[in-house]
Amino acid sequence: MQRTSTILVSLALTLLATSATATTCREDACDVGQHVTTYSAPGEPVAICATDALAAYSNFMLYLVAADAASTQQATVDPNAVEAKATGDSVDVLKRLREASGIASANEALKACSPLKSGASVVVLEVSKKTNNAKVSGTNGEAAFWIPTGFLER
């Protein structure tokens, strides 16, 4: 009986901790002016960019590159090669996102952006309903950048 009680208490504490974790601005929309924190898991590539369109294209490319690297077991993957071998709906999405960003290639897009630094305190300046990205700046007035809302925690 003692073992069962210990397991149930452990399970209850785990559920409580899970429900108390921060939510992202993708799960529960953040408001303009809201203070949030950037987040990314170790090994999860996220680009922060000067424009909404560039962030949309770059982060979709990073998603495809990560998926390709996982499926091919390669340590390094050329984003331009990933884009060239895209299939199905991804081809159309990539073309539209690249054209909207004004960038000629995936490598150029990723060079124009910076990797996300997790744990930065930022303020939401604008949220794009079209791309689900948010324009944020540091709480001390640092330069603004665009980031997917899924990487902003309340």
PDB file of C-alpha atoms in Angstrom:
ATOM      1  CA  MET A   1       0.000   0.000   0.000  1.00  0.00           C
ATOM      2  CA  GLN A   2       2.847   2.403   0.828  1.00  0.00           C
ATOM      3  CA  ARG A   3       4.372   1.861  -2.649  1.00  0.00           C
ATOM      4  CA  THR A   4       1.047   2.593  -4.372  1.00  0.00           C
ATOM      5  CA  SER A   5       0.640   5.814  -2.364  1.00  0.00           C
ATOM      6  CA  THR A   6       4.179   6.912  -3.250  1.00  0.00           C
ATOM      7  CA  ILE A   7       3.532   6.276  -6.943  1.00  0.00           C
ATOM      8  CA  LEU A   8       0.233   8.196  -6.839  1.00  0.00           C
ATOM      9  CA  VAL A   9       1.837  11.159  -5.038  1.00  0.00           C
ATOM     10  CA  SER A  10       4.680  11.143  -7.556  1.00  0.00           C
ATOM     11  CA  LEU A  11       2.202  11.053 -10.431  1.00  0.00           C
ATOM     12  CA  ALA A  12       0.158  13.897  -8.931  1.00  0.00           C
ATOM     13  CA  LEU A  13       3.280  16.047  -8.468  1.00  0.00           C
ATOM     14  CA  THR A  14       4.324  15.351 -12.058  1.00  0.00           C
ATOM     15  CA  LEU A  15       0.901  16.369 -13.364  1.00  0.00           C
ATOM     16  CA  LEU A  16       0.942  19.507 -11.223  1.00  0.00           C
ATOM     17  CA  ALA A  17       4.401  20.465 -12.478  1.00  0.00           C
ATOM     18  CA  THR A  18       3.354  19.850 -16.060  1.00  0.00           C
ATOM     19  CA  SER A  19       0.259  22.029 -15.723  1.00  0.00           C
ATOM     20  CA  ALA A  20       2.295  24.787 -14.060  1.00  0.00           C
ATOM     21  CA  THR A  21       4.827  25.059 -16.879  1.00  0.00           C
ATOM     22  CA  ALA A  22       4.890  28.186 -18.980  1.00  0.00           C
ATOM     23  CA  THR A  23       2.778  28.344 -22.093  1.00  0.00           C
ATOM     24  CA  THR A  24       3.960  29.777 -25.361  1.00  0.00           C
ATOM     25  CA  CYS A  25       2.449  32.643 -27.295  1.00  0.00           C
ATOM     26  CA  ARG A  26       1.434  30.115 -29.950  1.00  0.00           C
ATOM     27  CA  GLU A  27      -0.682  28.123 -27.472  1.00  0.00           C
ATOM     28  CA  ASP A  28      -2.204  31.205 -25.855  1.00  0.00           C
ATOM     29  CA  ALA A  29      -1.785  34.430 -27.853  1.00  0.00           C
ATOM     30  CA  CYS A  30       0.385  37.099 -26.264  1.00  0.00           C
ATOM     31  CA  ASP A  31      -0.656  40.720 -26.304  1.00  0.00           C
ATOM     32  CA  VAL A  32       1.301  43.681 -27.630  1.00  0.00           C
ATOM     33  CA  GLY A  33       3.248  45.114 -24.716  1.00  0.00           C
ATOM     34  CA  GLN A  34       3.429  41.801 -22.880  1.00  0.00           C
ATOM     35  CA  HIS A  35       6.772  40.779 -21.370  1.00  0.00           C
ATOM     36  CA  VAL A  36       7.809  37.243 -22.376  1.00  0.00           C
ATOM     37  CA  THR A  37      10.938  35.091 -22.501  1.00  0.00           C
ATOM     38  CA  THR A  38      12.562  33.484 -25.540  1.00  0.00           C
ATOM     39  CA  TYR A  39      12.867  29.718 -25.413  1.00  0.00           C
ATOM     40  CA  SER A  40      14.326  26.896 -27.462  1.00  0.00           C
ATOM     41  CA  ALA A  41      15.255  23.374 -26.507  1.00  0.00           C
ATOM     42  CA  PRO A  42      18.902  22.319 -26.846  1.00  0.00           C
ATOM     43  CA  GLY A  43      19.609  21.353 -30.429  1.00  0.00           C
ATOM     44  CA  GLU A  44      16.411  23.001 -31.693  1.00  0.00           C
ATOM     45  CA  PRO A  45      17.368  25.546 -34.366  1.00  0.00           C
ATOM     46  CA  VAL A  46      15.426  28.814 -34.346  1.00  0.00           C
ATOM     47  CA  ALA A  47      16.256  31.930 -36.369  1.00  0.00           C
ATOM     48  CA  ILE A  48      15.513  35.492 -35.335  1.00  0.00           C
ATOM     49  CA  CYS A  49      15.288  37.868 -38.280  1.00  0.00           C
ATOM     50  CA  ALA A  50      14.805  41.528 -39.185  1.00  0.00           C
ATOM     51  CA  THR A  51      11.513  40.957 -41.026  1.00  0.00           C
ATOM     52  CA  ASP A  52       8.467  38.769 -40.595  1.00  0.00           C
ATOM     53  CA  ALA A  53       8.811  37.279 -44.097  1.00  0.00           C
ATOM     54  CA  LEU A  54      12.478  36.433 -43.562  1.00  0.00           C
ATOM     55  CA  ALA A  55      11.713  34.775 -40.206  1.00  0.00           C
ATOM     56  CA  ALA A  56       8.922  32.716 -41.788  1.00  0.00           C
ATOM     57  CA  TYR A  57      11.156  31.474 -44.611  1.00  0.00           C
ATOM     58  CA  SER A  58      14.248  30.884 -42.449  1.00  0.00           C
ATOM     59  CA  ASN A  59      12.419  28.958 -39.739  1.00  0.00           C
ATOM     60  CA  PHE A  60      10.527  26.802 -42.229  1.00  0.00           C
ATOM     61  CA  MET A  61      13.899  26.010 -43.846  1.00  0.00           C
ATOM     62  CA  LEU A  62      15.407  25.176 -40.445  1.00  0.00           C
ATOM     63  CA  TYR A  63      12.514  22.798 -39.800  1.00  0.00           C
ATOM     64  CA  LEU A  64      13.133  21.042 -43.145  1.00  0.00           C
ATOM     65  CA  VAL A  65      16.910  20.930 -42.556  1.00  0.00           C
ATOM     66  CA  ALA A  66      16.425  19.416 -39.084  1.00  0.00           C
ATOM     67  CA  ALA A  67      13.993  16.831 -40.480  1.00  0.00           C
ATOM     68  CA  ASP A  68      16.406  15.971 -43.291  1.00  0.00           C
ATOM     69  CA  ALA A  69      19.343  15.656 -40.893  1.00  0.00           C
ATOM     70  CA  ALA A  70      17.320  13.366 -38.630  1.00  0.00           C
ATOM     71  CA  SER A  71      16.172  11.153 -41.497  1.00  0.00           C
ATOM     72  CA  THR A  72      19.576  10.904 -43.188  1.00  0.00           C
ATOM     73  CA  GLN A  73      21.657  10.720 -39.978  1.00  0.00           C
ATOM     74  CA  GLN A  74      23.991  13.413 -41.367  1.00  0.00           C
ATOM     75  CA  ALA A  75      25.755  15.836 -39.048  1.00  0.00           C
ATOM     76  CA  THR A  76      25.715  18.662 -41.598  1.00  0.00           C
ATOM     77  CA  VAL A  77      23.064  19.407 -44.177  1.00  0.00           C
ATOM     78  CA  ASP A  78      23.146  22.080 -46.881  1.00  0.00           C
ATOM     79  CA  PRO A  79      19.910  24.112 -46.693  1.00  0.00           C
ATOM     80  CA  ASN A  80      20.030  24.822 -50.440  1.00  0.00           C
ATOM     81  CA  ALA A  81      20.179  21.079 -51.140  1.00  0.00           C
ATOM     82  CA  VAL A  82      17.222  20.481 -48.815  1.00  0.00           C
ATOM     83  CA  GLU A  83      15.183  23.106 -50.636  1.00  0.00           C
ATOM     84  CA  ALA A  84      16.129  21.632 -54.019  1.00  0.00           C
ATOM     85  CA  LYS A  85      14.865  18.178 -53.023  1.00  0.00           C
ATOM     86  CA  ALA A  86      11.658  19.384 -51.333  1.00  0.00           C
ATOM     87  CA  THR A  87       8.508  17.643 -52.528  1.00  0.00           C
ATOM     88  CA  GLY A  88       4.752  18.102 -52.445  1.00  0.00           C
ATOM     89  CA  ASP A  89       3.274  21.142 -50.749  1.00  0.00           C
ATOM     90  CA  SER A  90       6.670  22.068 -49.311  1.00  0.00           C
ATOM     91  CA  VAL A  91       7.844  23.152 -52.767  1.00  0.00           C
ATOM     92  CA  ASP A  92       5.043  25.701 -53.138  1.00  0.00           C
ATOM     93  CA  VAL A  93       5.340  26.910 -49.554  1.00  0.00           C
ATOM     94  CA  LEU A  94       9.106  27.374 -49.858  1.00  0.00           C
ATOM     95  CA  LYS A  95       8.764  29.252 -53.138  1.00  0.00           C
ATOM     96  CA  ARG A  96       6.152  31.638 -51.730  1.00  0.00           C
ATOM     97  CA  LEU A  97       8.074  32.208 -48.493  1.00  0.00           C
ATOM     98  CA  ARG A  98      11.380  32.768 -50.329  1.00  0.00           C
ATOM     99  CA  GLU A  99       9.792  35.235 -52.756  1.00  0.00           C
ATOM    100  CA  ALA A 100       8.092  37.126 -49.914  1.00  0.00           C
ATOM    101  CA  SER A 101      11.391  37.342 -48.018  1.00  0.00           C
ATOM    102  CA  GLY A 102      13.245  38.891 -50.958  1.00  0.00           C
ATOM    103  CA  ILE A 103      16.113  36.453 -50.449  1.00  0.00           C
ATOM    104  CA  ALA A 104      17.657  34.429 -53.273  1.00  0.00           C
ATOM    105  CA  SER A 105      18.563  31.238 -51.392  1.00  0.00           C
ATOM    106  CA  ALA A 106      18.177  29.324 -48.143  1.00  0.00           C
ATOM    107  CA  ASN A 107      21.815  29.856 -47.208  1.00  0.00           C
ATOM    108  CA  GLU A 108      21.479  33.601 -47.804  1.00  0.00           C
ATOM    109  CA  ALA A 109      18.364  33.702 -45.609  1.00  0.00           C
ATOM    110  CA  LEU A 110      20.038  31.874 -42.748  1.00  0.00           C
ATOM    111  CA  LYS A 111      23.082  34.174 -42.954  1.00  0.00           C
ATOM    112  CA  ALA A 112      20.781  37.220 -42.751  1.00  0.00           C
ATOM    113  CA  CYS A 113      19.301  35.972 -39.464  1.00  0.00           C
ATOM    114  CA  SER A 114      20.788  35.065 -36.088  1.00  0.00           C
ATOM    115  CA  PRO A 115      20.322  32.012 -33.893  1.00  0.00           C
ATOM    116  CA  LEU A 116      17.887  32.442 -31.015  1.00  0.00           C
ATOM    117  CA  LYS A 117      19.386  32.863 -27.566  1.00  0.00           C
ATOM    118  CA  SER A 118      17.072  31.172 -25.096  1.00  0.00           C
ATOM    119  CA  GLY A 119      16.168  32.979 -21.906  1.00  0.00           C
ATOM    120  CA  ALA A 120      16.121  36.563 -23.184  1.00  0.00           C
ATOM    121  CA  SER A 121      13.477  38.865 -21.711  1.00  0.00           C
ATOM    122  CA  VAL A 122      11.599  40.622 -24.507  1.00  0.00           C
ATOM    123  CA  VAL A 123       8.490  42.729 -25.076  1.00  0.00           C
ATOM    124  CA  VAL A 124       5.934  41.853 -27.771  1.00  0.00           C
ATOM    125  CA  LEU A 125       5.629  44.737 -30.255  1.00  0.00           C
ATOM    126  CA  GLU A 126       3.463  43.103 -32.924  1.00  0.00           C
ATOM    127  CA  VAL A 127       1.989  39.693 -33.768  1.00  0.00           C
ATOM    128  CA  SER A 128       1.471  38.566 -37.363  1.00  0.00           C
ATOM    129  CA  LYS A 129      -1.688  36.526 -37.851  1.00  0.00           C
ATOM    130  CA  LYS A 130      -0.448  35.556 -41.315  1.00  0.00           C
ATOM    131  CA  THR A 131       2.797  33.875 -40.214  1.00  0.00           C
ATOM    132  CA  ASN A 132       2.290  33.352 -36.469  1.00  0.00           C
ATOM    133  CA  ASN A 133       5.521  35.245 -35.825  1.00  0.00           C
ATOM    134  CA  ALA A 134       5.951  38.049 -33.314  1.00  0.00           C
ATOM    135  CA  LYS A 135       8.047  41.175 -33.494  1.00  0.00           C
ATOM    136  CA  VAL A 136       9.798  41.631 -30.153  1.00  0.00           C
ATOM    137  CA  SER A 137      12.542  43.753 -28.664  1.00  0.00           C
ATOM    138  CA  GLY A 138      14.642  43.507 -25.549  1.00  0.00           C
ATOM    139  CA  THR A 139      13.170  44.982 -22.383  1.00  0.00           C
ATOM    140  CA  ASN A 140      15.869  47.671 -22.442  1.00  0.00           C
ATOM    141  CA  GLY A 141      15.009  48.820 -25.960  1.00  0.00           C
ATOM    142  CA  GLU A 142      17.372  46.520 -27.868  1.00  0.00           C
ATOM    143  CA  ALA A 143      16.841  46.134 -31.624  1.00  0.00           C
ATOM    144  CA  ALA A 144      13.588  44.475 -32.610  1.00  0.00           C
ATOM    145  CA  PHE A 145      13.454  41.072 -34.330  1.00  0.00           C
ATOM    146  CA  TRP A 146      10.869  38.566 -35.552  1.00  0.00           C
ATOM    147  CA  ILE A 147      10.511  35.111 -33.988  1.00  0.00           C
ATOM    148  CA  PRO A 148       7.940  32.300 -34.216  1.00  0.00           C
ATOM    149  CA  THR A 149       5.438  32.684 -31.364  1.00  0.00           C
ATOM    150  CA  GLY A 150       6.038  29.080 -30.309  1.00  0.00           C
ATOM    151  CA  PHE A 151       9.425  30.154 -28.965  1.00  0.00           C
ATOM    152  CA  LEU A 152       8.069  32.868 -26.668  1.00  0.00           C
ATOM    153  CA  GLU A 153       7.045  31.788 -23.173  1.00  0.00           C
ATOM    154  CA  ARG A 154       4.772  33.706 -20.856  1.00  0.00           C
TER     155      ARG A 154
END
